[in-house]
Amino acid sequence: AMEDVCAKFVSQKISKARWRPLPAAALQPPELFATGSWDNEDNRISIWSVGDLGNVGLNGEYQGEPQLLCDIRHDGDVMDMQFLDQERIVVASSTGTVTVFRHHQNNQTLSANQRWEKAHYHVGQDTSCGGAACTGVICNNPEIVTVGEDGRINLFRADQKDTVRTIDNADSSTLHAVTFLRTTEILTVNSIGQLKIWDLRQQRNEPSQIFSLTGDRVPLHCVDRHPNQQHIVATGGQDGMLSIWDIRQGTMPVSLLNAHEAEMWEVHFHPSNPDHLFTCSEDGSLWHWDTSTDVSDKPSFLHQGGRSTTYFSHNTINQSVVSAWLSNDPTKDRMEITNLIPNQTLSVNSLDILGPCLVYGTDAEAIYVNRQLFA
């Protein structure tokens, strides 16, 4: 419900929001998150604390709004951002530069720790021509992979000045996002509706597999891999559709689900509870897709507390063997979809989810935190 959500107005359009990862053995919920901004005169990387836990209302609801711990100027729009470890954040810029910022927790400051200038760039007659936007970054410490508008893929290693590897003409169209499938394999999505798998052990600069949306070449903007079943991948694109792929079979998506009314900007499986998936869109909505519930004993439509919940049919074979995301018999099971933002406003550009906590950022110059997602 909305009363669990805390808003903080930040007078910057927020392009990215990311939880700081928790130490392996941590049991507590996440406490810090980072944001990056875009389309402002002065873009910034900011570190926030979720607020005063001690400040609890009469009904046990959490009251403190997020507190700014520190921030630093960023050159260009923040196109993507990922934590490398507890202290370091890798940021992709519209200028083509990739920067690693370090968060110093002893004195709450941020500093640029490492920078690869114009890691992405357009080659032209004019050699002084500018950078190409770095559109996506993914980390598997110490490795960092970036993709860009220039169709280039870069592999960096933290604390190493030189690029480990560059695939120069990886794509003739814009690469919008990248994810690791396993430590030696990455998956990219591009502006003509293709997924490509790249094996980083291979020296040749060709993808090992290509998948594509049939028909219209709808640009794909985001991708995420199922945390436990590495062959299951979700993508979202220009038309707002959610596509689920099984990269072991076929070259087309297993299912196409009607989702948003405009571009889908991000898709994330819940890292520890991947029956739950989250998507956000230019249309101002943020959807929670839940395949975990047995919906047979529920009414088919539910309207409560300002949430509209719709049940979409979808299939499973045997829940324990096959993920609920790969289904074909719509009668066996269903999916519950909830819009977590009932009164839509401007674009929801980014979301991140960790444990019971959701953070998202919007063009309405606000960040929102929900710490009781599954309450």
Coordinates of C-alpha atoms in Angstrom, one line a residue:
A1 CA 0.0 0.0 0.0
M2 CA 1.1 3.6 -0.7
E3 CA 1.4 4.5 3.0
D4 CA 4.5 2.2 3.1
V5 CA 6.2 4.4 0.6
C6 CA 8.5 7.3 1.5
A7 CA 9.1 10.1 -1.0
K8 CA 12.0 12.5 -1.1
F9 CA 11.9 15.4 -3.6
V10 CA 15.4 16.0 -4.8
S11 CA 15.1 18.8 -7.5
Q12 CA 16.8 16.5 -10.0
K13 CA 15.4 14.1 -12.6
I14 CA 16.5 10.7 -11.4
S15 CA 17.7 8.3 -14.1
K16 CA 19.1 5.5 -11.9
A17 CA 18.6 4.1 -8.4
R18 CA 20.5 1.2 -6.9
W19 CA 20.7 -0.5 -3.5
R20 CA 24.2 -0.9 -2.0
P21 CA 24.7 -4.7 -1.9
L22 CA 24.7 -6.3 1.5
P23 CA 27.6 -8.3 2.9
A24 CA 27.1 -12.0 2.2
A25 CA 26.0 -13.0 5.7
A26 CA 23.9 -9.9 6.4
L27 CA 20.4 -10.5 7.7
Q28 CA 19.4 -6.8 8.0
P29 CA 17.5 -5.0 5.2
P30 CA 19.5 -2.7 3.0
E31 CA 20.3 0.7 4.4
L32 CA 22.0 2.7 1.7
F33 CA 21.2 3.4 -1.9
A34 CA 22.7 5.5 -4.7
T35 CA 21.0 7.6 -7.3
G36 CA 22.2 9.2 -10.6
S37 CA 20.5 12.0 -12.4
W38 CA 20.0 13.2 -16.0
D39 CA 18.8 16.1 -18.0
N40 CA 19.8 18.6 -15.3
E41 CA 22.3 21.4 -15.6
D42 CA 24.5 19.7 -13.0
N43 CA 24.1 16.0 -12.8
R44 CA 25.0 14.2 -9.6
I45 CA 25.8 10.8 -8.1
S46 CA 24.2 10.7 -4.6
I47 CA 24.4 8.3 -1.7
W48 CA 21.3 8.1 0.6
S49 CA 20.5 6.4 3.8
V50 CA 16.9 5.1 4.0
G51 CA 16.1 7.3 7.0
D52 CA 15.7 7.1 10.7
L53 CA 14.7 3.5 11.7
G54 CA 14.1 4.6 15.3
N55 CA 11.4 7.0 14.1
V56 CA 8.4 4.7 14.0
G57 CA 4.8 5.9 14.0
L58 CA 2.0 4.7 16.2
N59 CA 1.0 1.8 14.0
G60 CA 4.6 0.7 13.5
E61 CA 4.9 2.3 10.1
Y62 CA 8.3 3.7 9.2
Q63 CA 8.5 7.5 9.0
G64 CA 11.9 8.9 8.3
E65 CA 12.5 10.1 4.8
P66 CA 15.8 9.2 3.0
Q67 CA 18.7 11.3 4.1
L68 CA 21.4 12.5 1.7
L69 CA 24.8 11.3 3.0
C70 CA 27.0 12.7 0.2
D71 CA 27.1 13.5 -3.5
I72 CA 29.4 14.4 -6.3
R73 CA 29.1 16.1 -9.7
H74 CA 28.9 13.8 -12.8
D75 CA 29.8 14.9 -16.3
G76 CA 26.9 14.1 -18.6
D77 CA 23.7 12.2 -18.0
V78 CA 23.9 9.1 -15.8
M79 CA 22.9 6.3 -18.3
D80 CA 23.5 3.4 -16.0
M81 CA 25.0 2.6 -12.6
Q82 CA 26.0 -0.6 -10.8
F83 CA 27.7 -1.2 -7.5
L84 CA 31.0 -3.1 -8.0
D85 CA 31.3 -3.9 -4.2
Q86 CA 30.3 -2.2 -0.9
E87 CA 32.3 0.9 -1.6
R88 CA 32.5 1.4 -5.4
I89 CA 29.9 2.3 -8.0
V90 CA 30.5 2.1 -11.7
V91 CA 28.7 4.9 -13.7
A92 CA 28.0 5.0 -17.4
S93 CA 27.8 8.5 -18.9
S94 CA 26.1 10.0 -22.0
T95 CA 29.6 11.4 -22.8
G96 CA 30.9 7.9 -23.3
T97 CA 33.0 7.9 -20.2
V98 CA 32.9 5.2 -17.6
T99 CA 33.8 6.2 -14.0
V100 CA 34.2 4.3 -10.8
F101 CA 33.3 6.3 -7.8
R102 CA 34.3 5.4 -4.3
H103 CA 32.1 6.0 -1.3
H104 CA 34.2 6.8 1.8
Q105 CA 32.1 5.7 4.7
N106 CA 34.4 7.1 7.4
N107 CA 33.8 10.7 6.4
Q108 CA 30.8 10.3 4.0
T109 CA 32.4 11.6 0.8
L110 CA 32.4 10.4 -2.8
S111 CA 35.5 10.6 -5.0
A112 CA 36.3 9.5 -8.6
N113 CA 38.4 6.4 -8.1
Q114 CA 39.0 5.5 -11.7
R115 CA 38.0 6.7 -15.1
W116 CA 38.0 5.4 -18.7
E117 CA 37.6 8.5 -20.9
K118 CA 35.4 8.1 -23.9
A119 CA 35.2 4.3 -23.6
H120 CA 32.4 4.7 -26.2
Y121 CA 32.9 7.0 -29.1
H122 CA 31.8 7.7 -32.7
V123 CA 34.4 7.3 -35.3
G124 CA 34.1 10.0 -38.0
Q125 CA 36.1 12.1 -40.5
D126 CA 36.6 14.5 -37.7
T127 CA 39.0 12.8 -35.3
S128 CA 38.0 15.2 -32.5
C129 CA 34.4 13.9 -32.7
G130 CA 32.7 13.3 -29.4
G131 CA 31.9 10.4 -27.3
A132 CA 28.9 8.1 -27.8
A133 CA 26.7 7.4 -24.9
C134 CA 27.6 4.5 -22.7
T135 CA 24.1 3.0 -22.3
G136 CA 24.7 0.0 -20.0
V137 CA 27.1 -1.4 -17.5
I138 CA 27.2 -4.7 -15.6
C139 CA 29.7 -5.8 -12.9
N140 CA 31.1 -9.1 -11.7
N141 CA 33.9 -7.8 -9.5
P142 CA 36.6 -7.2 -10.6
E143 CA 35.2 -7.3 -14.1
I144 CA 33.1 -4.5 -15.6
V145 CA 31.4 -4.8 -19.0
T146 CA 30.0 -1.7 -20.8
V147 CA 27.9 -1.3 -24.0
G148 CA 27.1 1.8 -25.9
E149 CA 25.4 3.7 -28.7
D150 CA 28.5 3.0 -30.8
G151 CA 27.7 -0.7 -30.9
R152 CA 30.9 -1.4 -28.9
I153 CA 31.4 -3.8 -26.0
N154 CA 34.2 -3.1 -23.5
L155 CA 35.6 -5.4 -20.8
F156 CA 37.4 -3.6 -18.0
R157 CA 38.9 -4.8 -14.8
A158 CA 38.8 -2.6 -11.7
D159 CA 42.2 -1.2 -10.8
Q160 CA 43.5 -1.9 -14.3
K161 CA 44.0 1.2 -16.4
D162 CA 43.8 -0.4 -19.9
T163 CA 40.8 -2.0 -21.4
V164 CA 41.0 -5.8 -21.1
R165 CA 39.1 -6.3 -24.3
T166 CA 37.0 -4.4 -26.8
I167 CA 34.7 -5.8 -29.4
D168 CA 34.6 -2.9 -31.8
N169 CA 31.7 -3.6 -34.2
A170 CA 29.8 -5.9 -31.9
D171 CA 26.6 -4.3 -33.2
S172 CA 25.7 -2.1 -36.1
S173 CA 22.8 -0.7 -34.0
T174 CA 22.7 0.8 -30.5
L175 CA 23.3 -1.6 -27.7
H176 CA 21.0 -0.6 -24.8
A177 CA 21.8 -3.0 -22.0
V178 CA 24.0 -5.9 -21.0
T179 CA 23.9 -8.7 -18.3
F180 CA 26.2 -11.6 -17.3
L181 CA 24.8 -15.0 -18.1
R182 CA 27.7 -16.7 -16.3
T183 CA 31.2 -15.4 -15.5
T184 CA 32.5 -15.9 -19.1
E185 CA 29.3 -15.1 -21.0
I186 CA 27.3 -11.9 -21.5
L187 CA 24.0 -11.1 -23.1
T188 CA 23.3 -7.8 -24.9
V189 CA 20.0 -6.3 -26.2
N190 CA 19.9 -3.8 -29.1
S191 CA 17.7 -1.2 -30.8
I192 CA 16.4 -3.7 -33.5
G193 CA 14.9 -6.2 -31.0
Q194 CA 17.8 -8.7 -30.9
L195 CA 19.5 -10.5 -28.0
K196 CA 23.0 -11.6 -28.6
I197 CA 25.2 -13.9 -26.4
W198 CA 28.9 -13.3 -26.3
D199 CA 31.4 -15.8 -25.0
L200 CA 34.3 -13.8 -23.6
R201 CA 36.7 -16.8 -23.9
Q202 CA 36.4 -16.7 -27.7
Q203 CA 38.8 -14.4 -29.4
R204 CA 36.5 -13.9 -32.4
N205 CA 34.3 -10.8 -32.3
E206 CA 31.1 -12.6 -33.2
P207 CA 28.1 -13.5 -30.9
S208 CA 27.7 -17.2 -30.2
Q209 CA 24.0 -16.9 -30.5
I210 CA 21.4 -14.4 -31.7
F211 CA 17.7 -14.3 -30.7
S212 CA 15.2 -11.8 -32.0
L213 CA 11.6 -10.6 -31.6
T214 CA 9.7 -11.6 -34.7
G215 CA 8.1 -9.0 -36.9
D216 CA 8.6 -5.4 -35.9
R217 CA 12.1 -4.7 -34.8
V218 CA 11.1 -3.2 -31.5
P219 CA 14.1 -1.6 -29.7
L220 CA 14.9 -3.5 -26.5
H221 CA 15.9 -1.2 -23.6
C222 CA 16.5 -3.5 -20.6
V223 CA 17.3 -7.1 -19.7
D224 CA 17.7 -9.2 -16.6
R225 CA 18.6 -12.8 -16.0
H226 CA 16.8 -15.1 -13.6
P227 CA 19.1 -15.4 -10.6
N228 CA 18.8 -19.2 -10.2
Q229 CA 17.9 -20.4 -13.7
Q230 CA 20.5 -18.8 -15.9
H231 CA 18.7 -19.8 -19.1
I232 CA 15.7 -17.6 -18.3
V233 CA 15.9 -14.0 -19.3
A234 CA 13.4 -11.1 -19.2
T235 CA 13.6 -8.1 -21.6
G236 CA 11.5 -5.0 -22.0
G237 CA 11.4 -2.4 -24.8
Q238 CA 9.9 0.4 -26.7
D239 CA 6.4 -1.0 -26.9
G240 CA 6.2 -1.7 -23.1
M241 CA 5.9 -5.5 -23.6
L242 CA 7.6 -7.9 -21.3
S243 CA 9.3 -10.8 -23.1
I244 CA 10.5 -14.0 -21.3
W245 CA 13.2 -16.0 -23.1
D246 CA 14.6 -19.5 -22.7
I247 CA 18.0 -19.2 -24.2
R248 CA 18.3 -23.0 -24.4
Q249 CA 15.7 -23.3 -27.0
G250 CA 14.5 -21.5 -30.1
T251 CA 15.4 -18.0 -31.1
M252 CA 12.2 -16.3 -30.1
P253 CA 10.7 -15.4 -26.7
V254 CA 8.7 -18.1 -24.8
S255 CA 6.1 -15.5 -23.9
L256 CA 5.2 -11.9 -24.7
L257 CA 3.2 -10.2 -22.0
N258 CA 1.2 -7.0 -22.4
A259 CA 2.6 -4.6 -19.9
H260 CA 3.1 -0.9 -20.1
E261 CA 1.7 1.7 -22.4
A262 CA 5.1 3.2 -23.2
E263 CA 8.8 2.3 -23.1
M264 CA 9.8 -0.1 -20.4
W265 CA 13.0 1.2 -18.9
E266 CA 14.0 -1.5 -16.5
V267 CA 13.1 -5.1 -15.6
H268 CA 14.4 -6.9 -12.5
F269 CA 13.8 -10.3 -11.1
H270 CA 13.8 -10.2 -7.3
P271 CA 17.4 -11.5 -6.5
S272 CA 16.4 -13.9 -3.8
N273 CA 12.7 -14.5 -4.7
P274 CA 12.7 -14.7 -8.5
D275 CA 9.0 -15.7 -8.7
H276 CA 8.6 -11.9 -8.3
L277 CA 9.6 -9.5 -11.1
F278 CA 9.4 -5.7 -11.4
T279 CA 9.1 -3.4 -14.4
C280 CA 9.0 0.3 -14.7
S281 CA 8.0 2.6 -17.6
E282 CA 7.9 5.9 -19.3
D283 CA 4.1 5.7 -18.7
G284 CA 4.6 6.4 -15.0
S285 CA 3.8 2.9 -13.7
L286 CA 5.8 0.3 -11.8
W287 CA 4.5 -3.2 -12.0
H288 CA 5.0 -6.1 -9.6
W289 CA 4.6 -9.5 -11.4
D290 CA 4.0 -12.3 -9.0
T291 CA 4.0 -15.9 -10.3
S292 CA 4.3 -17.4 -6.8
T293 CA 0.7 -17.3 -5.8
D294 CA -1.8 -20.0 -6.3
V295 CA -4.5 -17.9 -7.6
S296 CA -7.2 -20.6 -8.0
D297 CA -8.8 -19.7 -4.6
K298 CA -8.9 -15.9 -5.4
P299 CA -11.5 -13.9 -7.2
S300 CA -10.3 -13.1 -10.7
F301 CA -10.4 -9.3 -10.1
L302 CA -9.5 -7.6 -7.0
H303 CA -9.8 -3.9 -6.2
Q304 CA -8.5 -2.8 -2.8
G305 CA -6.7 0.0 -1.2
G306 CA -6.1 1.9 -4.4
R307 CA -4.4 -1.0 -6.1
S308 CA -5.8 -2.6 -9.2
T309 CA -4.7 -6.2 -9.4
T310 CA -5.3 -8.2 -12.6
Y311 CA -4.8 -11.9 -13.0
F312 CA -3.2 -12.8 -16.2
S313 CA -3.3 -16.4 -17.3
H314 CA 0.0 -18.1 -17.8
N315 CA 1.3 -21.7 -17.8
T316 CA 3.6 -24.0 -15.8
I317 CA 4.4 -27.6 -16.2
N318 CA 5.5 -28.7 -12.8
Q319 CA 6.3 -25.8 -10.6
S320 CA 9.1 -27.5 -8.8
V321 CA 10.9 -28.5 -12.0
V322 CA 10.2 -25.7 -14.4
S323 CA 10.1 -22.0 -13.6
A324 CA 6.7 -20.4 -13.5
W325 CA 8.1 -18.0 -16.1
L326 CA 8.2 -20.7 -18.8
S327 CA 4.6 -21.7 -19.3
N328 CA 2.3 -22.9 -22.0
D329 CA -0.9 -24.2 -20.4
P330 CA -2.8 -21.0 -19.3
T331 CA -5.4 -23.0 -17.3
K332 CA -2.9 -24.5 -14.8
D333 CA -1.8 -21.3 -13.2
R334 CA -2.0 -17.6 -13.3
M335 CA 0.0 -14.5 -12.6
E336 CA -0.9 -11.6 -10.3
I337 CA 0.1 -8.2 -11.5
T338 CA 0.0 -5.1 -9.3
N339 CA 0.7 -1.5 -10.2
L340 CA 2.6 -0.2 -7.2
I341 CA 2.0 3.4 -8.4
P342 CA -1.8 3.9 -8.8
N343 CA -1.7 7.6 -9.6
Q344 CA 0.8 7.8 -12.4
T345 CA 2.7 10.9 -13.2
L346 CA 6.0 11.2 -15.1
S347 CA 8.3 8.5 -16.3
V348 CA 9.6 5.9 -13.7
N349 CA 13.2 5.6 -15.0
S350 CA 14.7 3.1 -12.6
L351 CA 14.0 0.7 -9.9
D352 CA 16.0 -1.7 -7.7
I353 CA 14.9 -4.4 -5.3
L354 CA 16.7 -6.1 -2.4
G355 CA 15.1 -8.1 0.3
P356 CA 11.8 -6.4 1.3
C357 CA 12.9 -3.1 -0.1
L358 CA 12.1 -1.3 -3.3
V359 CA 13.6 2.0 -4.5
Y360 CA 12.6 3.9 -7.6
G361 CA 13.4 7.2 -9.3
T362 CA 11.3 9.4 -11.6
D363 CA 11.3 12.4 -13.9
A364 CA 9.1 14.1 -11.2
E365 CA 12.4 14.8 -9.4
A366 CA 11.7 12.4 -6.6
I367 CA 13.0 9.1 -5.2
Y368 CA 10.7 6.7 -3.5
V369 CA 11.5 3.9 -1.0
N370 CA 9.1 1.1 0.0
R371 CA 10.6 -1.0 2.8
Q372 CA 7.8 -3.4 3.4
L373 CA 7.2 -4.7 -0.1
F374 CA 5.9 -8.1 1.0
A375 CA 4.1 -6.9 4.1

